[in-house]
Amino acid sequence: MRKFHPLNVARLENETADSVRVALQVPDDIAHEFEFLPGQHLPVQTTLDGKIVRRTYSISSVPGQMPLEIGVRVQPGGKFSEFVANELKVGDALEVMPPFGQFHASVAADNQKTYLAFAAGSGITPILSIVRSTLENEAESHFLLFYGNRRQRTTMFIDDLYALKNRFAERLQLYFLFSQEEQEFPIFSGRIDQEKVAELYTAFCVGLEPDEAFICGPDTMIEGVRSALSDLGMPDDALHAERFGAAKKKGMPPAVVASGDEHDCAVTVIMDGHKRTFGMVAGDNIVDGAAAQGIELPFSCKGGVCATCRTHVRDGEVRMDTNYGLEPWEVEKGYVLACQSHPLGSTLTLDYDKT
Ligand code: FES
């Protein structure tokens, strides 16, 4: 199982007025644990006022680049992000779990593909890594990146993107959209939604036959982009999406105790080759049920998004409230998000060692 490691802050830079770029030094002896694919993310935690505060951030740097970089958008009232903006210093240590996640590019030198990317706000963080890794390693591939923000001054990684455009002028098409600043061409004004994607596709992508699309932003943006690209003929398995935030789908029932959830369940977890069994009420999710018995299982967002809590059901059944973090094939193979899962029977065995 992945564990948290202390990583020292090597560099801190204000990216925009409301975002910070944090560079983390990975010691040589654990560098292999922090190898990653472009697009993946990692949980980061620290202790504030005696409590552990944990968040998940995408990596903006590319594989092999050290120190490893993340981008943190500072949310007003956000405990962790305000700590990063106001208190964290170079040389301090943050607890960081090795990278993971199914949202990533599979870069291969002999690929000759046309890729699309749609990013909104801090959703650019994994996309930057994907675009840069692809262009640096696939000499025959092309990328079209559409990046939406409210205003230019809050646009993260804008200098990195212009530098990439200069390096790969022939193979990167870069388009910025702003929702709160009037643009000379109306197509670049407004949010990235279903209608806008159809308009952008007609203007810039017709005849290109894109192979894959990477989408990162809030829930509604992702659904709009997916619908538009599906309508335009891109197959579902060519669309890769990563959500930030944990908005619930319209019509999704709230995570309440369902009928029959009051029963007790004996849950066995297999982790690092060891077995532990604890009792819980099935109305709780498994992460909270374990915590109530003093057992800490991995988690970060607790919103069904980051998949830090991913585990495999070896025996028994669960009901999952929300799933934004697992691919359909993972669910079919019996993987679940423990933070969203409730036991359905009286016994359940979860295997955290199965990858
Ligand atoms: S902790 Fe993030 S999906 Fe469960």
Tab-separated table of C-alpha atoms in Angstrom, residues 14-315:
chain	number	residue	atom	x	y	z
A	14	ASN	CA	3.244	32.691	-6.748
A	15	GLU	CA	1.823	31.414	-10.017
A	16	THR	CA	-1.000	33.983	-10.175
A	17	ALA	CA	-2.546	36.264	-7.537
A	18	ASP	CA	-4.523	33.260	-6.288
A	19	SER	CA	-2.342	30.250	-6.980
A	20	VAL	CA	1.018	28.907	-5.864
A	21	ARG	CA	3.478	26.571	-7.537
A	22	VAL	CA	5.075	24.197	-5.042
A	23	ALA	CA	8.210	22.202	-5.913
A	24	LEU	CA	8.838	19.124	-3.762
A	25	GLN	CA	12.199	17.410	-3.422
A	26	VAL	CA	12.001	13.612	-3.560
A	27	PRO	CA	14.936	11.891	-1.780
A	28	ASP	CA	16.923	9.547	-4.047
A	29	ASP	CA	16.148	6.446	-1.979
A	30	ILE	CA	12.382	6.757	-2.609
A	31	ALA	CA	12.548	8.293	-6.099
A	32	HIS	CA	11.312	5.026	-7.663
A	33	GLU	CA	8.107	5.283	-5.586
A	34	PHE	CA	7.443	8.743	-7.001
A	35	GLU	CA	7.728	7.773	-10.664
A	36	PHE	CA	4.508	8.798	-12.405
A	37	LEU	CA	2.657	9.023	-15.665
A	38	PRO	CA	1.772	12.473	-17.023
A	39	GLY	CA	-1.663	13.423	-15.663
A	40	GLN	CA	-1.477	11.567	-12.346
A	41	HIS	CA	-2.015	13.145	-8.936
A	42	LEU	CA	-0.882	12.707	-5.350
A	43	PRO	CA	-2.388	13.216	-1.891
A	44	VAL	CA	-0.628	15.804	0.276
A	45	GLN	CA	-1.217	16.313	3.982
A	46	THR	CA	-0.072	18.376	6.907
A	47	THR	CA	-1.175	18.904	10.494
A	48	LEU	CA	-2.990	22.154	11.230
A	49	ASP	CA	-4.350	23.013	14.690
A	50	GLY	CA	-3.694	19.436	15.760
A	51	LYS	CA	-5.683	17.911	12.895
A	52	ILE	CA	-4.486	16.235	9.724
A	53	VAL	CA	-5.620	18.166	6.659
A	54	ARG	CA	-5.341	16.261	3.403
A	55	ARG	CA	-5.833	17.306	-0.226
A	56	THR	CA	-5.097	15.798	-3.632
A	57	TYR	CA	-3.141	17.726	-6.263
A	58	SER	CA	-2.237	16.919	-9.838
A	59	ILE	CA	1.407	17.028	-10.868
A	60	SER	CA	2.284	19.761	-13.351
A	61	SER	CA	5.862	18.652	-14.040
A	62	VAL	CA	6.797	15.875	-16.437
A	63	PRO	CA	8.121	12.408	-15.602
A	64	GLY	CA	11.832	12.522	-14.839
A	65	GLN	CA	11.787	16.217	-13.910
A	66	MET	CA	12.888	17.012	-10.368
A	67	PRO	CA	11.839	18.564	-8.103
A	68	LEU	CA	8.304	17.426	-8.669
A	69	GLU	CA	5.807	20.313	-9.020
A	70	ILE	CA	2.169	20.795	-8.107
A	71	GLY	CA	-0.080	23.828	-8.595
A	72	VAL	CA	-2.280	24.926	-5.689
A	73	ARG	CA	-5.258	27.231	-6.295
A	74	VAL	CA	-5.841	29.274	-3.132
A	75	GLN	CA	-9.492	28.987	-2.139
A	76	PRO	CA	-10.835	31.732	0.175
A	77	GLY	CA	-11.306	29.980	3.530
A	78	GLY	CA	-9.547	26.865	2.207
A	79	LYS	CA	-7.567	25.514	5.150
A	80	PHE	CA	-4.840	23.758	3.229
A	81	SER	CA	-4.473	26.181	0.330
A	82	GLU	CA	-4.344	29.229	2.647
A	83	PHE	CA	-1.687	27.457	4.695
A	84	VAL	CA	0.342	26.905	1.507
A	85	ALA	CA	-0.094	30.539	0.458
A	86	ASN	CA	0.584	32.171	3.818
A	87	GLU	CA	2.621	29.872	6.051
A	88	LEU	CA	4.491	27.221	4.112
A	89	LYS	CA	8.187	28.002	3.601
A	90	VAL	CA	11.021	26.584	1.532
A	91	GLY	CA	12.642	23.768	3.537
A	92	ASP	CA	9.398	22.793	5.316
A	93	ALA	CA	8.202	19.223	4.847
A	94	LEU	CA	4.803	18.103	3.576
A	95	GLU	CA	3.597	14.529	3.880
A	96	VAL	CA	3.102	13.221	0.343
A	97	MET	CA	1.784	9.893	-0.952
A	98	PRO	CA	3.258	8.502	-4.198
A	99	PRO	CA	1.417	9.435	-7.403
A	100	PHE	CA	-1.378	7.385	-8.921
A	101	GLY	CA	-4.591	7.796	-10.929
A	102	GLN	CA	-6.183	6.490	-14.097
A	103	PHE	CA	-6.217	9.901	-15.787
A	104	HIS	CA	-2.981	9.907	-17.722
A	105	ALA	CA	-1.481	9.835	-21.175
A	106	SER	CA	0.197	6.669	-22.444
A	107	VAL	CA	3.097	8.299	-24.219
A	108	ALA	CA	4.927	6.213	-26.878
A	109	ALA	CA	7.616	7.512	-29.227
A	110	ASP	CA	6.055	5.921	-32.329
A	111	ASN	CA	2.561	7.366	-31.750
A	112	GLN	CA	1.376	9.641	-34.551
A	113	LYS	CA	-1.785	11.019	-33.003
A	114	THR	CA	-3.860	14.144	-32.847
A	115	TYR	CA	-4.947	14.942	-29.324
A	116	LEU	CA	-7.435	17.445	-27.951
A	117	ALA	CA	-7.346	18.869	-24.452
A	118	PHE	CA	-9.939	20.964	-22.645
A	119	ALA	CA	-8.980	22.477	-19.300
A	120	ALA	CA	-10.787	24.880	-17.003
A	121	GLY	CA	-9.002	26.843	-14.267
A	122	SER	CA	-6.641	24.713	-12.190
A	123	GLY	CA	-7.644	21.757	-14.395
A	124	ILE	CA	-4.657	22.832	-16.499
A	125	THR	CA	-2.273	21.236	-13.974
A	126	PRO	CA	-2.403	17.593	-15.191
A	127	ILE	CA	-3.068	18.728	-18.772
A	128	LEU	CA	0.181	20.727	-18.806
A	129	SER	CA	2.092	17.584	-17.867
A	130	ILE	CA	0.263	15.524	-20.502
A	131	VAL	CA	0.740	18.063	-23.314
A	132	ARG	CA	4.420	18.650	-22.538
A	133	SER	CA	5.272	14.948	-22.143
A	134	THR	CA	3.483	14.086	-25.358
A	135	LEU	CA	5.082	16.796	-27.456
A	136	GLU	CA	8.548	16.081	-26.069
A	137	ASN	CA	8.318	12.324	-26.646
A	138	GLU	CA	6.022	11.821	-29.640
A	139	ALA	CA	7.700	13.641	-32.529
A	140	GLU	CA	4.799	13.025	-34.930
A	141	SER	CA	1.883	13.867	-32.623
A	142	HIS	CA	-0.121	17.098	-32.459
A	143	PHE	CA	-2.078	18.730	-29.645
A	144	LEU	CA	-4.913	21.261	-29.672
A	145	LEU	CA	-5.419	22.751	-26.222
A	146	PHE	CA	-8.462	24.831	-25.259
A	147	TYR	CA	-8.035	26.467	-21.865
A	148	GLY	CA	-10.848	28.363	-20.142
A	149	ASN	CA	-10.507	30.881	-17.320
A	150	ARG	CA	-12.415	33.825	-15.930
A	151	ARG	CA	-9.660	36.319	-16.642
A	152	GLN	CA	-6.166	36.377	-18.034
A	153	ARG	CA	-4.615	37.396	-14.700
A	154	THR	CA	-5.958	34.259	-12.961
A	155	THR	CA	-4.734	31.920	-15.706
A	156	MET	CA	-2.336	29.374	-14.216
A	157	PHE	CA	0.850	28.292	-16.022
A	158	ILE	CA	0.344	30.848	-18.777
A	159	ASP	CA	4.117	31.425	-19.216
A	160	ASP	CA	4.782	27.670	-19.389
A	161	LEU	CA	2.115	27.329	-22.060
A	162	TYR	CA	3.512	30.157	-24.177
A	163	ALA	CA	6.998	28.631	-23.816
A	164	LEU	CA	5.628	25.278	-25.008
A	165	LYS	CA	3.930	27.003	-27.928
A	166	ASN	CA	7.285	28.567	-28.885
A	167	ARG	CA	9.069	25.211	-28.691
A	168	PHE	CA	6.427	23.271	-30.584
A	169	ALA	CA	4.915	25.952	-32.815
A	170	GLU	CA	4.069	23.433	-35.555
A	171	ARG	CA	2.515	20.797	-33.332
A	172	LEU	CA	0.714	22.726	-30.586
A	173	GLN	CA	-2.356	24.841	-31.166
A	174	LEU	CA	-3.172	26.815	-28.047
A	175	TYR	CA	-6.452	28.660	-27.512
A	176	PHE	CA	-7.442	30.653	-24.425
A	177	LEU	CA	-11.064	31.403	-23.547
A	178	PHE	CA	-12.159	33.933	-20.937
A	179	SER	CA	-15.603	34.083	-19.374
A	180	GLN	CA	-15.325	37.488	-17.688
A	181	GLU	CA	-13.270	39.422	-20.227
A	182	GLU	CA	-14.588	40.412	-23.617
A	183	GLN	CA	-12.444	38.973	-26.437
A	184	GLU	CA	-11.923	40.351	-29.910
A	185	PHE	CA	-13.308	37.143	-31.406
A	186	PRO	CA	-16.534	36.007	-29.699
A	187	ILE	CA	-15.566	32.347	-30.057
A	188	PHE	CA	-12.938	32.922	-27.324
A	189	SER	CA	-15.429	34.499	-24.898
A	190	GLY	CA	-17.478	32.461	-22.447
A	191	ARG	CA	-17.183	29.136	-20.677
A	192	ILE	CA	-16.190	25.787	-22.116
A	193	ASP	CA	-19.561	24.040	-22.300
A	194	GLN	CA	-21.281	21.712	-24.750
A	195	GLU	CA	-22.258	24.448	-27.178
A	196	LYS	CA	-18.826	26.102	-27.058
A	197	VAL	CA	-17.026	22.814	-27.728
A	198	ALA	CA	-19.175	22.195	-30.797
A	199	GLU	CA	-18.322	25.712	-32.007
A	200	LEU	CA	-14.577	25.268	-31.323
A	201	TYR	CA	-14.532	21.872	-33.007
A	202	THR	CA	-16.199	23.251	-36.129
A	203	ALA	CA	-13.751	26.152	-36.242
A	204	PHE	CA	-10.479	24.337	-35.502
A	205	CYS	CA	-10.785	20.546	-35.650
A	206	VAL	CA	-12.782	19.602	-38.718
A	207	GLY	CA	-10.729	17.253	-40.901
A	208	LEU	CA	-8.231	16.470	-38.124
A	209	GLU	CA	-9.962	13.323	-36.822
A	210	PRO	CA	-8.681	13.589	-33.230
A	211	ASP	CA	-7.634	10.261	-31.687
A	212	GLU	CA	-8.040	11.099	-28.010
A	213	ALA	CA	-9.232	13.938	-25.789
A	214	PHE	CA	-8.160	14.861	-22.258
A	215	ILE	CA	-10.610	16.893	-20.196
A	216	CYS	CA	-10.033	18.379	-16.737
A	217	GLY	CA	-12.298	20.776	-14.889
A	218	PRO	CA	-15.439	20.888	-12.785
A	219	ASP	CA	-18.183	18.337	-13.156
A	220	THR	CA	-20.540	20.331	-15.386
A	221	MET	CA	-17.749	21.315	-17.763
A	222	ILE	CA	-16.671	17.693	-18.153
A	223	GLU	CA	-20.181	16.522	-18.909
A	224	GLY	CA	-20.606	19.277	-21.519
A	225	VAL	CA	-17.320	18.486	-23.263
A	226	ARG	CA	-17.973	14.742	-23.219
A	227	SER	CA	-21.462	15.173	-24.701
A	228	ALA	CA	-20.215	17.482	-27.437
A	229	LEU	CA	-17.315	15.205	-28.430
A	230	SER	CA	-19.575	12.123	-28.383
A	231	ASP	CA	-22.077	13.935	-30.621
A	232	LEU	CA	-19.182	14.765	-32.944
A	233	GLY	CA	-18.352	11.076	-33.251
A	234	MET	CA	-15.488	10.527	-30.798
A	235	PRO	CA	-15.856	7.144	-29.071
A	236	ASP	CA	-16.263	7.023	-25.274
A	237	ASP	CA	-12.978	5.205	-24.720
A	238	ALA	CA	-11.103	8.031	-26.467
A	239	LEU	CA	-12.359	10.561	-23.895
A	240	HIS	CA	-10.322	10.777	-20.677
A	241	ALA	CA	-11.632	12.991	-17.902
A	242	GLU	CA	-10.486	14.124	-14.473
A	243	ARG	CA	-12.824	16.064	-12.212
A	244	PHE	CA	-11.897	18.469	-9.533
A	245	GLY	CA	-14.410	19.180	-6.808
A	246	ALA	CA	-17.065	16.641	-5.985
A	247	ALA	CA	-20.315	17.940	-7.398
A	248	LYS	CA	-23.039	15.368	-7.390
A	249	LYS	CA	-24.721	14.360	-10.588
A	250	LYS	CA	-28.197	15.743	-11.071
A	251	GLY	CA	-30.750	13.293	-9.747
A	252	MET	CA	-28.161	11.349	-7.767
A	253	PRO	CA	-29.645	10.434	-4.401
A	254	PRO	CA	-27.941	11.913	-1.362
A	255	ALA	CA	-25.642	9.586	0.559
A	256	VAL	CA	-28.169	8.657	3.227
A	257	VAL	CA	-28.583	5.445	5.151
A	258	ALA	CA	-30.412	3.125	2.778
A	259	SER	CA	-32.939	0.568	3.845
A	260	GLY	CA	-31.095	-2.380	5.346
A	261	ASP	CA	-27.983	-0.306	6.092
A	262	GLU	CA	-28.451	-0.546	9.852
A	263	HIS	CA	-27.003	-4.064	10.075
A	264	ASP	CA	-23.541	-4.801	11.451
A	265	CYS	CA	-20.775	-6.086	9.235
A	266	ALA	CA	-17.411	-7.695	9.962
A	267	VAL	CA	-14.973	-6.101	7.529
A	268	THR	CA	-11.581	-7.714	6.908
A	269	VAL	CA	-8.915	-5.616	5.222
A	270	ILE	CA	-5.804	-7.092	3.639
A	271	MET	CA	-3.004	-4.560	3.529
A	272	ASP	CA	0.740	-5.068	3.103
A	273	GLY	CA	0.175	-8.801	3.500
A	274	HIS	CA	-1.557	-8.424	6.900
A	275	LYS	CA	-5.224	-9.056	7.716
A	276	ARG	CA	-7.273	-7.029	10.182
A	277	THR	CA	-10.975	-7.386	10.964
A	278	PHE	CA	-13.229	-4.771	12.505
A	279	GLY	CA	-16.945	-4.361	13.019
A	280	MET	CA	-18.977	-1.486	11.605
A	281	VAL	CA	-22.533	-0.397	10.949
A	282	ALA	CA	-23.290	-0.737	7.264
A	283	GLY	CA	-24.771	2.776	7.117
A	284	ASP	CA	-21.266	4.229	7.525
A	285	ASN	CA	-18.866	4.279	4.647
A	286	ILE	CA	-15.944	1.905	5.077
A	287	VAL	CA	-13.316	4.622	5.658
A	288	ASP	CA	-15.367	6.166	8.490
A	289	GLY	CA	-16.357	2.754	9.855
A	290	ALA	CA	-12.691	1.765	10.100
A	291	ALA	CA	-11.683	5.130	11.616
A	292	ALA	CA	-14.304	4.657	14.356
A	293	GLN	CA	-12.411	1.481	15.316
A	294	GLY	CA	-9.030	3.243	15.247
A	295	ILE	CA	-7.987	1.840	11.855
A	296	GLU	CA	-6.842	4.339	9.277
A	297	LEU	CA	-7.517	3.353	5.701
A	298	PRO	CA	-6.176	5.464	2.814
A	299	PHE	CA	-8.323	8.410	1.735
A	300	SER	CA	-7.997	11.989	0.576
A	301	CYS	CA	-11.023	13.785	-0.918
A	302	LYS	CA	-13.760	11.576	0.564
A	303	GLY	CA	-15.920	12.757	-2.307
A	304	GLY	CA	-15.565	9.864	-4.746
A	305	VAL	CA	-13.138	11.798	-6.965
A	306	CYS	CA	-9.470	11.132	-6.217
A	307	ALA	CA	-9.505	7.292	-5.882
A	308	THR	CA	-6.952	7.351	-3.046
A	309	CYS	CA	-9.315	4.963	-1.213
A	310	ARG	CA	-9.498	2.464	-4.113
A	311	THR	CA	-9.602	-1.148	-2.998
A	312	HIS	CA	-10.690	-4.523	-4.334
A	313	VAL	CA	-13.662	-6.490	-3.043
A	314	ARG	CA	-12.308	-9.992	-2.575
A	315	ASP	CA	-15.389	-11.349	-0.846
